[in-house]
Short mmCIF file of C-alpha atoms in Angstrom, two decimals:
data_model
loop_
_atom_site.label_atom_id
_atom_site.label_comp_id
_atom_site.label_asym_id
_atom_site.label_seq_id
_atom_site.Cartn_x
_atom_site.Cartn_y
_atom_site.Cartn_z
CA MET G 1 0.03 0.07 0.01
CA PHE G 2 3.09 2.30 -0.51
CA GLY G 3 2.56 5.72 -2.49
CA LEU G 4 -1.27 5.01 -1.80
CA LYS G 5 -2.53 8.50 -0.26
CA LYS G 6 -5.55 7.89 2.20
CA TYR G 7 -8.18 10.32 2.92
CA ASN G 8 -10.50 11.26 5.57
CA MET G 9 -14.37 11.34 5.20
CA ALA G 10 -15.03 12.96 8.41
CA LYS G 11 -12.92 15.89 7.14
CA PHE G 12 -14.05 16.30 4.30
CA LEU G 13 -17.45 16.31 5.22
CA GLN G 14 -16.28 18.80 8.27
CA THR G 15 -18.12 21.54 6.45
CA LYS G 16 -21.13 24.11 7.36
CA LEU G 17 -21.24 24.63 3.18
CA PRO G 18 -23.68 22.67 1.54
CA ILE G 19 -21.51 19.98 -1.06
CA TRP G 20 -22.77 19.59 -4.58
CA THR G 21 -22.62 16.40 -6.87
CA PHE G 22 -21.52 17.44 -9.71
CA TYR G 23 -20.95 14.38 -12.08
CA THR G 24 -22.10 10.78 -11.18
CA THR G 25 -22.50 7.62 -13.05
CA SER G 26 -25.62 6.50 -10.98
CA GLY G 27 -28.94 5.87 -13.51
CA GLY G 28 -31.36 8.07 -12.90
CA ASN G 29 -32.86 11.14 -13.37
CA ALA G 30 -32.16 13.37 -10.17
CA GLU G 31 -30.75 16.95 -10.83
CA CYS G 32 -28.96 19.03 -8.57
CA GLU G 33 -28.33 16.68 -5.66
CA VAL G 34 -26.90 18.46 -2.53
CA GLU G 35 -26.16 17.19 0.74
CA VAL G 36 -25.97 19.67 3.98
CA VAL G 37 -24.52 18.39 7.06
CA GLN G 38 -26.88 18.88 9.90
CA THR G 39 -24.82 17.65 12.45
CA ILE G 40 -21.09 15.88 12.90
CA THR G 41 -19.41 13.40 15.99
CA GLN G 42 -16.11 11.77 15.44
CA LYS G 43 -18.35 8.18 14.48
CA SER G 44 -20.97 9.89 12.54
CA ALA G 45 -23.25 12.59 9.88
CA ALA G 46 -26.52 13.11 10.03
CA LEU G 47 -27.29 14.59 6.08
CA MET G 48 -30.00 15.95 4.68
CA ARG G 49 -29.68 14.96 0.79
CA TYR G 50 -31.77 17.20 -1.63
CA PHE G 51 -32.70 16.87 -5.26
CA TYR G 52 -34.91 16.88 -7.80
CA ASP G 53 -36.46 14.32 -9.10
CA GLY G 54 -38.56 15.73 -12.44
CA SER G 55 -40.19 18.54 -11.33
CA LYS G 56 -40.78 17.31 -7.67
CA LYS G 57 -38.02 18.84 -5.08
CA VAL G 58 -36.95 15.67 -2.81
CA ALA G 59 -35.80 15.69 0.80
CA SER G 60 -33.73 12.32 1.96
CA PRO G 61 -32.32 11.92 5.31
CA GLN G 62 -28.99 9.95 5.38
CA LEU G 63 -26.88 8.94 8.66
CA GLY G 64 -23.78 8.08 7.61
CA THR G 65 -21.57 6.15 10.14
CA PHE G 66 -17.11 7.01 10.15
CA ASP G 67 -15.10 3.85 9.48
CA GLN G 68 -13.03 4.65 12.47
CA ARG G 69 -10.07 2.06 11.00
CA HIS G 70 -10.72 3.09 7.35
CA LYS G 71 -10.79 6.73 7.74
CA ASP G 72 -11.79 6.86 3.92
CA TYR G 73 -14.94 5.23 4.17
CA MET G 74 -18.58 5.75 5.28
CA THR G 75 -21.57 3.38 5.76
CA VAL G 76 -24.77 5.77 4.72
CA ARG G 77 -28.35 4.36 6.09
CA THR G 78 -30.88 5.90 3.70
CA PRO G 79 -34.87 5.78 4.00
CA GLY G 80 -35.96 2.33 3.79
CA GLY G 81 -33.11 0.76 5.58
CA TYR G 82 -30.86 0.38 2.49
CA TYR G 83 -27.07 0.45 2.88
CA LEU G 84 -24.20 2.23 0.82
CA GLN G 85 -20.45 2.12 1.22
CA GLU G 86 -19.14 5.62 0.40
CA ARG G 87 -15.09 5.60 -0.06
CA ILE G 88 -12.94 8.74 -1.13
CA VAL G 89 -10.83 7.40 -4.02
CA TYR G 90 -9.58 10.77 -4.20
CA ALA G 91 -9.48 14.46 -2.84
CA LYS G 92 -8.46 18.26 -3.40
CA HIS G 93 -5.67 18.76 -0.43
CA ASP G 94 -8.41 21.29 0.88
CA TYR G 95 -11.04 18.78 0.49
CA SER G 96 -13.02 21.47 -2.05
CA CYS G 97 -13.73 18.26 -4.16
CA ALA G 98 -13.66 14.93 -4.04
CA VAL G 99 -14.38 11.43 -5.98
CA ILE G 100 -16.45 9.40 -4.30
CA GLU G 101 -16.65 5.48 -4.68
CA VAL G 102 -20.14 4.57 -3.98
CA THR G 103 -21.06 0.38 -3.36
CA MET G 104 -24.76 -0.66 -3.30
CA LYS G 105 -24.73 -3.59 -0.62
CA LEU G 106 -27.45 -4.78 -2.72
CA CYS G 107 -27.16 -5.39 -6.61
CA GLY G 108 -24.34 -7.15 -6.82
CA HIS G 109 -22.13 -4.51 -4.87
CA LYS G 110 -22.53 -2.30 -7.99
CA HIS G 111 -19.87 1.16 -7.75
CA ILE G 112 -20.64 4.27 -8.86
CA TYR G 113 -18.70 6.84 -8.92
CA ASP G 114 -19.87 10.87 -7.77
CA LEU G 115 -17.73 14.12 -8.18
CA LEU G 116 -18.81 16.11 -5.10
CA VAL G 117 -17.81 19.83 -5.10
CA SER G 118 -18.08 22.33 -1.82
CA ASN G 119 -20.44 25.23 -2.38
CA SER G 120 -17.15 27.49 -2.14
CA SER G 121 -15.83 26.22 -5.44
CA ILE G 122 -19.05 25.26 -7.31
CA LYS G 123 -18.90 28.73 -9.49
CA THR G 124 -15.48 28.10 -10.77
CA GLY G 125 -16.37 24.03 -10.98
CA PRO G 126 -14.50 21.38 -9.84
CA HIS G 127 -10.96 21.50 -9.80
CA HIS G 128 -9.23 19.66 -12.97
CA LYS G 129 -7.42 17.17 -10.58
CA CYS G 130 -10.53 16.28 -9.57
CA ILE G 131 -11.86 16.19 -12.85
CA LYS G 132 -8.98 13.97 -14.27
CA GLN G 133 -9.14 11.53 -11.15
CA TYR G 134 -13.10 11.23 -11.77
CA ARG G 135 -12.45 10.46 -15.53
CA LYS G 136 -9.53 8.26 -14.89
CA ARG G 137 -12.13 5.99 -12.97
CA GLU G 138 -15.22 6.78 -15.24
CA SER G 139 -15.34 8.28 -18.63
CA LYS G 140 -18.80 8.22 -18.95
CA GLY G 141 -21.41 9.81 -16.66
CA ARG G 142 -23.93 12.80 -16.60
CA ARG G 143 -23.65 16.05 -14.92
CA VAL G 144 -25.75 16.74 -12.08
CA TYR G 145 -25.22 20.08 -11.07
CA HIS G 146 -26.45 23.19 -12.96
CA PRO G 147 -26.52 26.80 -12.10
CA TYR G 148 -29.58 26.87 -11.24
CA CYS G 149 -29.31 24.41 -8.40
CA GLN G 150 -28.47 26.95 -5.88
CA ASP G 151 -32.43 27.55 -5.94
CA ILE G 152 -33.15 24.26 -4.64
CA LEU G 153 -31.63 25.56 -1.19
CA LYS G 154 -34.26 28.43 -1.05
CA ASN G 155 -37.33 27.60 1.15
CA ARG G 156 -36.51 24.10 2.00
CA GLY G 157 -39.68 23.62 3.82
CA SER G 158 -41.35 22.67 0.56
CA PHE G 159 -40.00 19.36 0.07
CA GLN G 160 -41.40 16.03 -0.01
CA ASN G 161 -39.75 13.23 1.70
CA GLN G 162 -38.41 10.39 -0.10
CA SER G 163 -40.51 7.29 -0.45
CA THR G 164 -39.36 4.39 1.80
CA LYS G 165 -39.97 2.17 -1.45
CA VAL G 166 -36.87 3.81 -3.21
CA GLU G 167 -36.03 1.05 -5.67
CA ARG G 168 -33.11 -1.43 -4.05
CA CYS G 169 -30.57 -0.42 -6.87
CA LEU G 170 -31.06 3.55 -6.86
CA ARG G 171 -29.43 6.14 -5.03
#
């Protein structure tokens, strides 16, 4: 394991700023996906994930538990009791962007990749090193973030909660 840089998921989430999904390899049609950290401790983070599903605004509570031995990992419990494993495979030194490998515990441990960007860097877009690392793992993927996405964080009370009947293999 010489030469492999280890990243810290808790450090990446240690922000009061929203964290946007810029690109993803996930299927579906979710747009403007953003995570807002509500509380964070040494062991876990409570997040609220907001996104548009067509014209519907959705709020989805997530509970992430940090792996104490492998700091780059976090297990995420989603509505309906589904579990995802998230691992930082690359992060810029200041954690303004990161490439996350998401493993779905169902669906034959399918991997998807997300390129996440802190709100402080979203206007300029992800750093070129983050894009390069994302493309190295997955040349395809779709853009999730657009300039109009900032509006999703206004008037957060008008969201629908995510159904607990979510397809098992979708995030």
